[in-house]
Amino acid sequence: MLTKFSSHSIFYILIVWILGTCYGFVLLSSAAGHTGDVKLFIPGEELVYNLHSTVLMNEKDGDSKNVGFFTSAEVLVQVIYSQENQKILKLKINNPKLHIKSRKAPSPDGFVYHTSELEKFRNQPFYIHWNNGKIEKFLVNRDESITMVNVKKGIASLFQFQILDGTYDETDASGTCTVEYTSPNQQKISKTKKNCISSDLPYFRNPEVTLDTFVNSIRNVEYELNSDHKYFKSIKAQEKHIMAVSSANYIGNQIFSDQILEFVENTQDKIAIVSGTVEGILKNLISSDDLKQESLKIEKENIPTDDIKSFPAAVNELRDQLISDNLGSAGPAKAFIKLVTIARVAKKEEIKKALNGKKNVEILSQLLDVLGSTPTLASYEAVMSKLDFTKEDQIDLCERYLWALSLGANPNPDIAEKLFLKYKKSNDIPVKLNETLLLTLGSMSYKMNLRSPPLGEKVTQKLEKLILEKLRNSKSEESFPYLRALKNLKSPTTIPDLLKKIKEGTSKEGVLAWKALKVFDRKNWNGDVLKAARKAFLQLDRKYDSSSRTIASEILLESKPNDDTLREIIFHIATNDTSYEVRQYALQKIRMLSENDLELQRRVLAIIKPDRKINNYSILNPRGLSTAIKRYFIKNQSGNGSLVSLQEINNAVVKQGIVNIVWEKGTITNELFSLGLFTSGLTSFLSSDNEEIDEEPEQASAGMELTVLGTQFRPFVFFNGQGELMGHVWTGTASEKTTAYQALIMLQDHLEYLRLGSGFIVELDLKGAVSFDLGGKVEISIWGRTAESLVEKRAGIFLTGSMKLYNSFVRVQVEFTATLEPQLKLQSDIDFSSHMRFCMRVSQVDVIVKHNVYKIERIPGSKHKLRIAKYRKSNFPGFTYALNRKNNEMCSAIQQ
């Protein structure tokens, strides 16, 4: 049977549907008093609540014993003024008590009462001006401690809520947040805080995603009204914050906090009501009750700690750990972090005292590493009083300081400005140091531009303008420093000048310009860059240096080429191009990329398989020793770590050899360390190969290029000229292992302060450092026509991260440390007695990873101290990387 609806019944159904969908809005509006049927905070009313506020800290997985505390109190809420939607509430905290974790405490909570300063604080009533759910003003006694005021701000913030569902910007004890309100049913209101900002508190982070710190925060508040909507039965706020290492997100800490107000009773007409205007009443309260108005944001306390030493005293204590012989192990990295932390708050005179100490002469370079990672004006001025950039005998020390500045994740714009002025007046500065100064400015400018909003925009703009002016007015070797500076600067607006150098400059200028373009973000490889790369690789307009061609092939292949471009590259490999090492390099690069990109692998096979001219042994295994390989040393959810080896051979001699340590996180790739070896002019007496020579004959030379955390250093030249080379050969000066580069480097550098809604501030501090030592040796036998080389990278990594809540009545912290000492060896054997044979071995030694966790809870002025420690150790066996079949064959031939 069909039901027939009248027009009146249809109208009734529509009304019911509309009211049902808007119920959440009606609820909040009614609760705020807009409808006149239901009202919160009735004039003359006193509401009594029990407060329970908990803070717990633990390691990230949260499965072990935690440390923390909770506070309890009675909260009185008195409505002393009400006019339409505006209220003045008088609040009082009665009988506040501290409860702490204790091994003697009963299960399951594990808390016991303990006397503390919380009970002794001055504790007067405080007031809030409540307007349509928003707290317009917060008044508190002038003489109360910051700790007590913060607790009151946390309580006051619970009474701030909006009258309608939606998203708003609010400021409360948590800071300035984006807040979302929803009404799940008639008696409940849900409040979620996101993106809480505390711009007034110190904040440092590493802008590189792979070296950043992961911080995840969840903040929720649940309001429950009584059945007739006249008061809140309960207000429950919960929040959880997790801090973890971005590159190893299983290592980290967490903090949980809740704040619960439970209704006890209310009374009517017990409280005297004041009359007048809101402004007048608040003004009278401030003058008569000695009150002050403050923001709801809680304030950071300066709590002195017992273990803070002066910088000179800390250096004296840690001096033995910093000596050069120890670099490459974890001990110096740990000492380095301690000193950086102290130096960042040290005064100029303290730092000068340490720099001038006679006992510190042997560790002066390491102290400059520390101060370069301490970008304060006090540290800069202290260093400048010690170093003289015009003296030849201080070049090494000056460079050590500049390198440290260039590697810092948070450059100081004021220091950058001072260095820029020094560079502009650099007539008396030695050439090598002058280039290092320029490269440092380029790196600092790049990192300042990564900040949002960018820092030091004026100095970065002036620097780019100056570099481009000098580049345009220089030729050949004069332009090399400026091209390397542009590589560190990584500014997209410099691309046209780089392309012009490729087109019009010398072959070496072109190589340096391509190297600069290679490190740019891929999104900056526009049509002009790809067009130039195609011309260079295929030599469409002129003859190019082999290094330019190999870099151009990398850019083409890494730019996600379309099928036509990919086909063109593959078909060129099958041509009779006499630079067969370039073809070999491109083929190896395609293979390397295809190993980890199944879609690229499918596309490559689709091009090769149907074409018999390409799909044969002769083409797919052309002559040449050039290699491009990628091998993973770690794969996990946090990211992938890989070793990338790129060897460009020219006339059977390594022309450009690069070994990169790369970390990948999602689609983001970060080159942590790059070691590049380069040679020229060696083919005349090391090889009789008939490959086409792509350059005019030049004098024998060799050197090393280091790029650390994306910052290129000036090249280190081993020898320049055949005379210097033969001098090394005859005297054997290269046969002993020699240190080429040592440094203490800050990897992770994160400092953040979280405002908890419960009225406490938590310090999140995560620092990671590496103690690095790079050394090697080369042995050449003219008679046996053989050569052996060893390059050894030793690193000691120390990582520490802590969450600390320090105030006047309780101190809680959880801290982790992680240490490891990886070591990488690159060995190569060359036999050029008859047919050129080249064997390379890359190996990694056994690694032990130590991961320790410490949890501490203390009450100032008492003997109570709870300490929980956990120690873990993991062993990772060493291994030798499998390179490729051709390398294996030549290694076997050499060993015979």
Coordinates of N, CA and C in Angstrom, one line a residue, residues 198-313:
S198 N 54.6 28.4 18.5 CA 55.1 29.2 19.6 C 56.3 30.0 19.1
S199 N 56.0 31.0 18.3 CA 57.1 31.8 17.6 C 58.0 32.6 18.6
D200 N 57.5 32.7 19.8 CA 58.3 33.5 20.8 C 59.3 32.7 21.5
L201 N 59.3 31.4 21.2 CA 60.3 30.5 21.9 C 61.4 30.0 20.9
P202 N 62.6 29.7 21.4 CA 63.7 29.3 20.5 C 63.2 28.1 19.7
Y203 N 63.7 28.1 18.4 CA 63.3 27.0 17.5 C 64.4 26.8 16.5
F204 N 65.0 25.7 16.4 CA 66.1 25.4 15.4 C 65.7 24.0 14.8
R205 N 66.0 23.9 13.5 CA 65.8 22.6 12.9 C 66.7 22.5 11.7
N206 N 67.0 21.3 11.2 CA 67.7 21.1 10.0 C 66.8 21.1 8.8
P207 N 66.9 22.0 7.9 CA 66.0 22.1 6.8 C 66.0 20.9 5.8
E208 N 67.1 20.2 5.9 CA 67.2 19.0 5.0 C 66.4 17.9 5.6
V209 N 65.4 17.4 4.8 CA 64.4 16.4 5.3 C 65.1 15.2 5.9
T210 N 66.1 14.7 5.3 CA 66.7 13.4 5.7 C 67.5 13.6 7.0
L211 N 67.8 14.8 7.4 CA 68.5 15.1 8.6 C 67.7 15.8 9.6
D212 N 66.4 16.0 9.3 CA 65.5 16.7 10.2 C 65.1 15.8 11.3
T213 N 64.3 16.3 12.3 CA 63.7 15.6 13.4 C 62.2 15.5 13.2
F214 N 61.7 14.3 13.4 CA 60.3 14.1 13.3 C 59.6 14.4 14.6
V215 N 58.7 15.3 14.6 CA 57.9 15.6 15.8 C 56.4 15.6 15.4
N216 N 55.7 14.7 16.1 CA 54.2 14.5 15.8 C 53.5 14.8 17.1
S217 N 52.4 15.6 16.9 CA 51.7 16.1 18.1 C 50.2 15.8 17.9
I218 N 49.5 15.3 18.9 CA 48.1 15.1 18.9 C 47.5 15.8 20.2
R219 N 46.5 16.7 20.0 CA 45.9 17.4 21.1 C 44.4 17.4 20.9
N220 N 43.7 16.8 21.9 CA 42.3 16.7 21.9 C 41.7 17.1 23.2
V221 N 40.5 17.7 23.2 CA 39.8 18.1 24.4 C 38.3 17.6 24.2
E222 N 37.8 17.0 25.2 CA 36.4 16.5 25.2 C 35.6 17.2 26.3
Y223 N 34.5 17.8 25.9 CA 33.6 18.5 26.9 C 32.3 17.7 27.0
E224 N 31.9 17.4 28.2 CA 30.6 16.7 28.4 C 29.7 17.6 29.3
L225 N 28.5 17.9 28.8 CA 27.6 18.7 29.6 C 26.6 17.8 30.4
N226 N 26.0 18.3 31.4 CA 25.0 17.6 32.1 C 23.7 17.5 31.2
S227 N 22.7 16.7 31.7 CA 21.6 16.5 30.9 C 20.8 17.7 30.5
D228 N 20.7 18.7 31.4 CA 20.0 19.9 31.0 C 20.9 21.1 30.6
H229 N 22.2 20.7 30.3 CA 23.1 21.6 29.6 C 23.4 22.9 30.4
K230 N 23.4 22.8 31.8 CA 23.7 23.9 32.6 C 25.1 24.0 33.1
Y231 N 25.9 22.9 33.0 CA 27.3 23.0 33.4 C 28.0 21.8 32.7
F232 N 29.3 21.9 32.8 CA 30.1 20.8 32.2 C 30.3 19.7 33.3
K233 N 29.9 18.5 33.0 CA 30.2 17.4 33.9 C 31.7 17.1 34.0
S234 N 32.3 17.2 32.8 CA 33.7 16.9 32.8 C 34.3 17.6 31.6
I235 N 35.6 18.0 31.7 CA 36.4 18.4 30.6 C 37.7 17.6 30.7
K236 N 38.0 16.9 29.6 CA 39.1 16.0 29.5 C 40.0 16.4 28.3
A237 N 41.2 16.8 28.6 CA 42.2 17.2 27.6 C 43.3 16.2 27.6
Q238 N 43.7 15.7 26.4 CA 44.8 14.7 26.3 C 45.7 15.2 25.1
E239 N 46.9 15.0 25.3 CA 47.9 15.2 24.2 C 49.1 14.3 24.3
K240 N 49.6 14.0 23.1 CA 50.7 13.1 23.0 C 51.7 13.7 22.0
H241 N 53.0 13.7 22.3 CA 54.0 14.2 21.4 C 55.1 13.2 21.3
I242 N 55.5 12.9 20.0 CA 56.5 12.0 19.7 C 57.7 12.7 19.0
M243 N 58.9 12.5 19.4 CA 60.1 13.0 18.8 C 60.9 11.8 18.3
A244 N 61.3 11.8 17.1 CA 62.1 10.7 16.6 C 63.1 11.2 15.6
V245 N 64.2 10.4 15.4 CA 65.2 10.7 14.4 C 64.6 10.4 13.0
S246 N 64.6 11.4 12.1 CA 64.0 11.2 10.8 C 64.6 10.1 10.0
S247 N 65.9 9.9 10.1 CA 66.6 8.8 9.4 C 66.6 7.5 10.1
A248 N 66.0 7.4 11.3 CA 65.9 6.2 12.1 C 64.7 6.4 13.1
N249 N 63.5 6.4 12.5 CA 62.4 6.8 13.3 C 62.0 5.8 14.4
Y250 N 62.7 4.7 14.6 CA 62.5 3.8 15.7 C 63.2 4.3 17.0
I251 N 64.0 5.3 16.8 CA 64.8 5.9 17.9 C 64.1 7.3 18.3
G252 N 63.6 7.4 19.5 CA 63.0 8.6 19.9 C 62.4 8.6 21.3
N253 N 61.7 9.6 21.6 CA 61.0 9.7 22.9 C 59.6 10.2 22.7
Q254 N 58.7 10.0 23.8 CA 57.4 10.5 23.7 C 57.0 11.1 25.1
I255 N 56.0 11.9 25.0 CA 55.4 12.5 26.3 C 53.9 12.5 26.1
F256 N 53.3 12.1 27.2 CA 51.8 12.1 27.3 C 51.4 13.0 28.4
S257 N 50.3 13.8 28.1 CA 49.8 14.7 29.2 C 48.3 14.7 29.1
D258 N 47.7 14.6 30.3 CA 46.2 14.8 30.3 C 45.9 15.8 31.4
Q259 N 44.7 16.3 31.3 CA 44.2 17.3 32.2 C 42.7 17.1 32.3
I260 N 42.2 16.7 33.5 CA 40.8 16.3 33.7 C 40.2 17.2 34.8
L261 N 39.1 17.8 34.5 CA 38.2 18.5 35.4 C 36.9 17.6 35.6
E262 N 36.7 17.2 36.8 CA 35.5 16.4 37.1 C 34.6 17.2 38.0
F263 N 33.3 17.3 37.6 CA 32.3 18.1 38.4 C 32.1 17.4 39.7
V264 N 32.0 18.3 40.8 CA 31.7 17.8 42.1 C 30.3 18.3 42.5
E265 N 30.1 19.6 42.5 CA 28.8 20.2 42.9 C 28.8 21.7 42.4
N266 N 27.5 22.2 42.5 CA 27.4 23.6 42.2 C 26.3 24.2 43.2
T267 N 26.5 25.5 43.4 CA 25.5 26.2 44.3 C 25.0 27.4 43.6
Q268 N 23.8 27.9 43.9 CA 23.2 29.0 43.2 C 23.2 30.2 44.2
D269 N 23.3 31.4 43.7 CA 23.2 32.6 44.5 C 24.0 32.7 45.8
K270 N 25.2 32.0 45.7 CA 26.1 32.0 46.9 C 27.1 33.1 46.7
I271 N 27.4 33.5 45.5 CA 28.5 34.4 45.1 C 27.9 35.8 44.8
A272 N 28.5 36.8 45.4 CA 28.1 38.2 45.1 C 28.4 38.6 43.6
I273 N 27.4 39.2 43.0 CA 27.5 39.6 41.6 C 27.9 41.1 41.6
V274 N 28.9 41.4 40.7 CA 29.3 42.8 40.5 C 28.6 43.4 39.3
S275 N 28.5 44.7 39.4 CA 27.7 45.3 38.3 C 28.7 46.3 37.6
G276 N 28.2 46.8 36.4 CA 29.0 47.7 35.7 C 29.4 47.2 34.3
T277 N 30.3 47.8 33.6 CA 30.7 47.3 32.3 C 31.9 46.4 32.5
V278 N 32.1 45.5 31.5 CA 33.2 44.6 31.6 C 34.5 45.3 31.8
E279 N 34.7 46.3 31.0 CA 36.0 47.1 31.0 C 36.2 47.7 32.4
G280 N 35.1 48.3 32.9 CA 35.3 48.9 34.2 C 35.5 47.9 35.4
I281 N 34.9 46.8 35.3 CA 35.1 45.8 36.4 C 36.5 45.3 36.3
L282 N 37.0 45.0 35.1 CA 38.4 44.4 35.0 C 39.4 45.5 35.4
K283 N 39.1 46.7 35.1 CA 40.1 47.8 35.5 C 40.1 47.9 37.0
N284 N 39.0 47.8 37.7 CA 38.9 47.9 39.2 C 39.6 46.7 39.8
L285 N 39.5 45.5 39.2 CA 40.1 44.3 39.7 C 41.6 44.4 39.7
I286 N 42.1 45.0 38.6 CA 43.6 45.1 38.4 C 44.1 46.1 39.4
S287 N 43.4 47.1 39.7 CA 43.9 48.2 40.6 C 43.8 47.8 42.1
S288 N 42.6 47.1 42.4 CA 42.3 46.8 43.8 C 43.0 45.5 44.3
D289 N 43.1 44.5 43.4 CA 43.6 43.2 43.8 C 45.0 42.9 43.4
D290 N 45.7 44.0 42.9 CA 47.1 43.8 42.5 C 47.2 42.7 41.5
L291 N 46.4 42.8 40.4 CA 46.5 41.9 39.4 C 47.2 42.4 38.1
K292 N 47.5 41.5 37.2 CA 48.1 41.9 35.9 C 47.4 41.1 34.9
Q293 N 47.4 41.7 33.7 CA 46.8 40.9 32.6 C 47.9 40.3 31.8
E294 N 47.7 39.0 31.4 CA 48.7 38.2 30.6 C 48.0 37.5 29.5
S295 N 48.8 37.1 28.5 CA 48.3 36.2 27.5 C 48.1 34.8 28.1
L296 N 47.2 34.0 27.5 CA 47.0 32.6 27.9 C 48.2 31.7 27.6
K297 N 49.1 32.2 26.7 CA 50.3 31.4 26.4 C 51.2 31.2 27.7
I298 N 51.5 30.0 28.0 CA 52.4 29.8 29.2 C 53.8 30.3 28.9
E299 N 54.5 30.7 29.9 CA 55.9 31.3 29.7 C 57.0 30.3 30.1
K300 N 58.1 30.4 29.4 CA 59.2 29.6 29.7 C 60.0 30.1 30.9
E301 N 60.3 29.1 31.8 CA 61.1 29.5 33.0 C 62.5 29.3 32.8
N302 N 63.3 30.1 33.4 CA 64.8 29.9 33.3 C 65.2 29.1 34.6
I303 N 65.3 27.8 34.5 CA 65.6 27.0 35.6 C 67.1 26.7 35.6
P304 N 67.9 27.1 36.6 CA 69.3 26.8 36.6 C 69.5 25.3 36.8
T305 N 70.5 24.8 36.2 CA 70.8 23.3 36.3 C 72.2 23.2 37.0
D306 N 72.4 22.2 37.7 CA 73.7 22.0 38.4 C 74.9 21.7 37.6
D307 N 74.6 21.1 36.4 CA 75.7 20.5 35.6 C 76.3 21.5 34.5
I308 N 75.8 22.7 34.5 CA 76.3 23.7 33.5 C 77.7 24.2 33.9
K309 N 78.7 24.0 33.0 CA 80.0 24.4 33.3 C 80.3 25.6 32.4
S310 N 81.4 26.4 32.7 CA 81.8 27.4 31.8 C 82.5 26.7 30.6
F311 N 82.6 27.5 29.5 CA 83.2 26.9 28.3 C 84.6 26.5 28.5
P312 N 85.5 27.3 29.1 CA 86.9 26.9 29.4 C 86.9 25.6 30.2
A313 N 86.1 25.5 31.3 CA 86.1 24.4 32.1 C 85.7 23.1 31.4

